[in-house]
Amino acid sequence: MAGLPQRVVITEVGLRDGLQNESATVPTADKESLARRLAGTGLPRLEVGAFVRPDLVPQMADSGELLGRIGDLSSTVELCAIAPNVRGAERAAGTDVSEVRLFLSASEGHSQSNTGRTVAEGIAAVLAAADVVRAAGKRVSVGVATAFVCPFEGNIDPRVLAGIVGQITQDGIDRIGLADTIGKAHPGQVRDALHAVRDASPEATIGLHLHDTYGTGLANAWVAMEEGVNIFDSSIGGVGGCPFAPGAAGNVATEDLVFMCHAAGVETGVDLEAVNTVAQTLPALVGHPIESRQSRLRAKAVAEDV
């Protein structure tokens, strides 16, 4: 379709963002099995864990062990993990990941809730951690949480967001992810934010991390593609959320994003049927149904055939 990128690169974040908000901790062996199944679907990138405090996010306490088990996958898919500070970056950089994803918030309220830091302190922490990652020979990217809407402060001024991104890119970090942390952004906000960020940091490569709380996730992805964005995070089955952002629900489902892209003629390299098959194994892992549109359609088809 005219105006859309020819190809989209999807980072599957179900192993991290998907599982971190679950009340039950998924055993490491089950995470390994899920990672291997996801790697077999054609997904090019897996975000597999987070090097954060285990007392705050116990579901991620085994990230180092998991990466030790699946390091062989790095020959076929890119593995990445997130870290909030220098200590986390040191741990992540010592594994088989090709990229360490650092993060900060665009709003003071969420920054305090998520990391106990001001935004300025968050920027300083990210820049210090980036030095550690680059010294280890790993690629670094930075995710900006609450890039569009904050659960504590409301809408984020695109100029404020652009200023934060500008401070990061001045340090030579050119891979930036903008996150709709609570899934409340609408397409107009996404478009305005992308224009502001690109005007301030034209050299940056911008990706999006979208949640689907209010049902606008795919619409926001479409607008972003119209604006030339071709890098997206998504989560198998649409599971996930942020434990430090009230109201945050699941991510845009990988299978729904892949379906939309393929229907529009945008390549992903992902086998949709294989992704849907993997998604059907999630309820047994997390203990509840999944809510992706593809899953609901399949469940309805099965029920009608019975």
XYZ file of C-alpha atoms in Angstrom:
306
model
C 0.000 0.000 0.000
C 1.309 3.445 -0.874
C 2.876 5.306 2.005
C 3.641 2.232 4.105
C 7.081 0.679 4.631
C 7.896 -2.380 2.559
C 8.957 -4.334 5.622
C 8.418 -4.110 9.389
C 10.804 -5.489 12.004
C 9.023 -6.892 15.063
C 10.600 -7.438 18.459
C 8.648 -10.037 20.402
C 8.477 -8.874 24.041
C 6.182 -11.532 25.475
C 8.953 -13.186 27.473
C 9.664 -9.919 29.251
C 6.868 -7.357 29.111
C 4.336 -10.110 28.598
C 5.259 -12.161 31.650
C 6.427 -9.455 34.064
C 2.884 -8.392 34.876
C 1.565 -11.899 35.533
C 0.692 -12.769 39.120
C 2.149 -16.259 38.774
C 5.831 -16.760 37.998
C 6.400 -18.928 34.937
C 9.137 -21.554 35.478
C 12.397 -20.989 33.634
C 12.056 -24.256 31.709
C 8.684 -23.126 30.389
C 10.148 -19.765 29.373
C 12.915 -21.586 27.525
C 10.376 -23.698 25.674
C 8.371 -20.605 24.761
C 11.499 -18.805 23.536
C 12.417 -21.705 21.284
C 8.917 -21.901 19.825
C 8.872 -18.162 19.185
C 12.272 -18.344 17.499
C 10.807 -20.895 15.108
C 8.103 -18.544 13.824
C 10.383 -16.248 11.858
C 10.352 -13.471 14.447
C 13.711 -11.711 14.041
C 14.119 -10.387 17.595
C 13.201 -11.630 21.077
C 13.286 -9.488 24.209
C 13.810 -12.255 26.731
C 14.307 -10.654 30.134
C 15.066 -7.743 32.390
C 18.003 -7.182 34.716
C 16.039 -5.409 37.410
C 15.595 -5.872 41.151
C 14.041 -9.315 41.707
C 12.175 -8.117 44.783
C 10.317 -5.594 42.611
C 9.811 -7.739 39.507
C 10.169 -11.364 40.669
C 9.044 -12.747 37.313
C 12.335 -11.510 35.809
C 14.647 -12.894 38.488
C 15.767 -15.751 36.223
C 16.692 -13.604 33.204
C 20.374 -14.483 33.451
C 19.637 -18.188 33.752
C 17.211 -18.079 30.844
C 19.735 -16.385 28.589
C 22.283 -19.004 29.579
C 19.894 -21.691 28.403
C 18.950 -20.121 25.073
C 22.221 -18.525 24.027
C 22.358 -20.892 21.052
C 19.344 -19.084 19.576
C 21.516 -16.010 19.014
C 22.712 -17.563 15.760
C 19.211 -17.343 14.284
C 17.429 -14.521 16.144
C 18.590 -11.382 17.906
C 18.260 -11.607 21.673
C 17.892 -8.508 23.797
C 17.149 -7.608 27.412
C 16.359 -4.450 29.327
C 18.266 -2.785 32.156
C 17.479 0.294 34.262
C 20.963 1.303 35.421
C 24.703 0.611 35.289
C 24.508 -2.508 37.440
C 21.743 -3.991 35.316
C 23.589 -3.046 32.137
C 26.723 -4.819 33.366
C 24.756 -8.002 34.008
C 22.898 -7.846 30.705
C 26.043 -7.091 28.689
C 27.658 -10.232 30.119
C 25.101 -12.483 28.408
C 24.489 -13.532 24.810
C 22.252 -10.572 24.000
C 23.131 -8.477 20.982
C 21.331 -5.423 22.360
C 20.717 -3.978 25.809
C 17.596 -1.846 25.979
C 17.830 0.919 28.554
C 14.807 2.915 29.626
C 13.592 6.087 31.272
C 10.299 7.987 31.500
C 9.068 11.133 29.792
C 7.083 12.175 32.889
C 8.202 12.889 36.428
C 5.336 10.934 37.981
C 6.042 7.716 36.153
C 9.799 8.137 36.537
C 9.417 8.260 40.309
C 6.986 5.331 40.337
C 9.072 3.177 38.004
C 12.650 3.876 39.107
C 12.505 6.335 42.017
C 14.371 8.931 39.941
C 13.595 12.279 38.397
C 13.586 12.467 34.607
C 16.937 14.274 34.684
C 18.384 11.556 36.913
C 16.932 8.960 34.553
C 18.689 10.515 31.581
C 21.991 10.569 33.479
C 21.556 6.924 34.491
C 20.825 5.900 30.905
C 23.873 7.687 29.538
C 26.118 6.083 32.160
C 24.684 2.633 31.461
C 25.066 3.162 27.706
C 28.804 3.596 28.179
C 28.935 0.214 29.911
C 26.988 -1.488 27.130
C 29.086 -0.003 24.352
C 32.308 -0.904 26.162
C 31.124 -4.514 26.156
C 30.642 -4.379 22.386
C 26.873 -4.594 22.541
C 24.331 -2.410 20.766
C 22.358 0.000 22.936
C 18.864 1.385 22.532
C 16.735 3.528 24.819
C 13.029 3.179 25.461
C 11.095 6.236 26.606
C 8.116 5.197 28.725
C 4.947 7.328 28.951
C 5.987 8.990 25.704
C 2.415 10.022 24.905
C 0.312 9.734 28.078
C 1.268 9.372 31.752
C -1.057 7.709 34.306
C -0.179 10.435 36.816
C 0.174 13.565 34.673
C -1.961 13.005 31.573
C -0.901 13.942 28.056
C 2.797 14.530 27.377
C 3.755 17.658 25.443
C 5.532 16.467 22.261
C 8.105 19.227 22.775
C 9.009 17.786 26.180
C 9.390 14.331 24.645
C 11.511 15.716 21.814
C 13.765 17.469 24.328
C 14.375 14.237 26.237
C 15.123 12.306 23.071
C 17.452 15.101 21.980
C 19.525 14.780 25.150
C 19.888 11.052 24.559
C 20.826 11.285 20.896
C 23.445 13.934 21.648
C 25.339 11.124 23.382
C 25.397 9.146 20.147
C 22.490 6.824 20.955
C 20.474 6.668 17.754
C 17.982 3.852 18.464
C 14.971 5.180 20.374
C 11.741 3.427 21.291
C 8.657 5.462 22.187
C 6.295 3.618 24.523
C 2.573 4.093 24.975
C 2.917 2.615 28.444
C -0.746 2.698 29.448
C -2.180 2.263 25.964
C -4.118 5.516 26.030
C -2.549 7.359 23.102
C -4.579 8.059 19.988
C -3.272 8.278 16.401
C -3.105 12.085 16.408
C -0.842 12.077 19.455
C 1.420 9.471 17.892
C 1.723 11.483 14.683
C 2.441 14.738 16.542
C 5.042 13.077 18.761
C 6.830 11.503 15.799
C 6.983 14.845 13.992
C 8.374 16.609 17.067
C 10.990 13.940 17.760
C 12.144 13.765 14.173
C 12.401 17.529 13.883
C 14.634 17.593 16.968
C 16.579 14.373 16.285
C 16.470 13.608 12.553
C 19.348 11.137 12.864
C 17.484 8.868 15.299
C 15.920 5.547 14.333
C 12.505 5.490 15.985
C 10.500 2.438 16.997
C 7.226 2.086 18.906
C 6.173 0.004 21.894
C 2.380 0.038 21.955
C -0.153 -1.177 24.490
C -3.773 -1.780 23.581
C -5.702 -0.793 26.714
C -8.222 1.359 24.844
C -8.180 -0.590 21.577
C -6.090 1.944 19.656
C -2.860 -0.039 19.440
C -3.195 -1.186 15.839
C -4.493 2.218 14.741
C -1.428 3.820 16.318
C 0.829 1.304 14.579
C -0.816 2.119 11.243
C -0.292 5.856 11.665
C 3.310 5.243 12.656
C 3.858 3.163 9.523
C 2.388 5.981 7.448
C 5.032 8.183 9.093
C 7.771 5.772 8.062
C 8.239 3.826 11.299
C 9.089 0.190 10.609
C 10.236 -1.039 14.036
C 7.641 -2.277 16.530
C 7.448 -4.211 19.783
C 4.566 -6.612 20.302
C 3.689 -9.478 22.611
C 2.412 -12.946 21.788
C -1.231 -13.196 22.769
C -1.313 -9.521 23.709
C -0.200 -10.315 27.262
C 1.691 -7.829 29.375
C 1.588 -4.544 31.196
C 3.619 -2.357 33.515
C 3.441 -3.058 37.269
C 4.408 0.562 37.990
C 1.836 2.229 35.710
C -1.747 2.070 37.002
C -4.168 1.145 34.246
C -1.611 -0.415 31.903
C -3.058 -3.422 30.115
C -1.629 -5.788 27.539
C 0.596 -5.073 24.594
C -0.438 -5.044 20.977
C -0.656 -8.742 20.127
C 2.047 -10.024 17.809
C -0.409 -12.120 15.818
C -2.738 -9.135 15.318
C 0.103 -6.872 14.221
C 1.434 -9.496 11.801
C -2.052 -10.034 10.349
C -2.539 -6.298 9.773
C 0.865 -5.906 8.153
C 0.404 -8.874 5.844
C -3.103 -7.766 4.876
C -1.645 -4.390 3.871
C 1.183 -5.974 1.890
C 3.868 -5.133 4.453
C 6.414 -7.907 4.927
C 7.418 -9.141 8.393
C 9.167 -12.445 7.727
C 6.898 -13.971 10.368
C 4.773 -17.080 9.853
C 1.329 -15.985 11.089
C 0.017 -19.514 11.465
C 3.050 -20.480 13.530
C 2.625 -17.455 15.793
C -1.044 -18.283 16.312
C -0.117 -21.842 17.205
C 2.338 -20.619 19.836
C -0.249 -18.185 21.188
C -2.612 -21.074 21.887
C -0.111 -22.477 24.399
C -0.135 -19.316 26.529
C -3.282 -19.876 28.616
C -1.715 -22.981 30.164
C 1.379 -20.931 31.079
C -0.281 -17.836 32.508
C -3.443 -19.394 33.880
C -5.974 -17.270 32.028
C -7.348 -16.784 28.501
C -5.578 -14.504 26.045
C -7.432 -11.659 24.406
C -5.845 -11.087 21.020
C -8.272 -10.649 18.157
C -6.784 -13.593 16.297
C -7.231 -15.822 19.344
C -10.842 -14.766 19.836
C -11.621 -15.476 16.182
C -10.041 -18.904 16.399
C -11.917 -19.734 19.587
C -15.174 -18.695 17.935
C -14.427 -20.822 14.858
C -13.713 -23.854 17.027
C -16.909 -23.332 19.008
C -18.975 -23.067 15.828
C -17.474 -26.285 14.472
C -18.369 -28.260 17.590
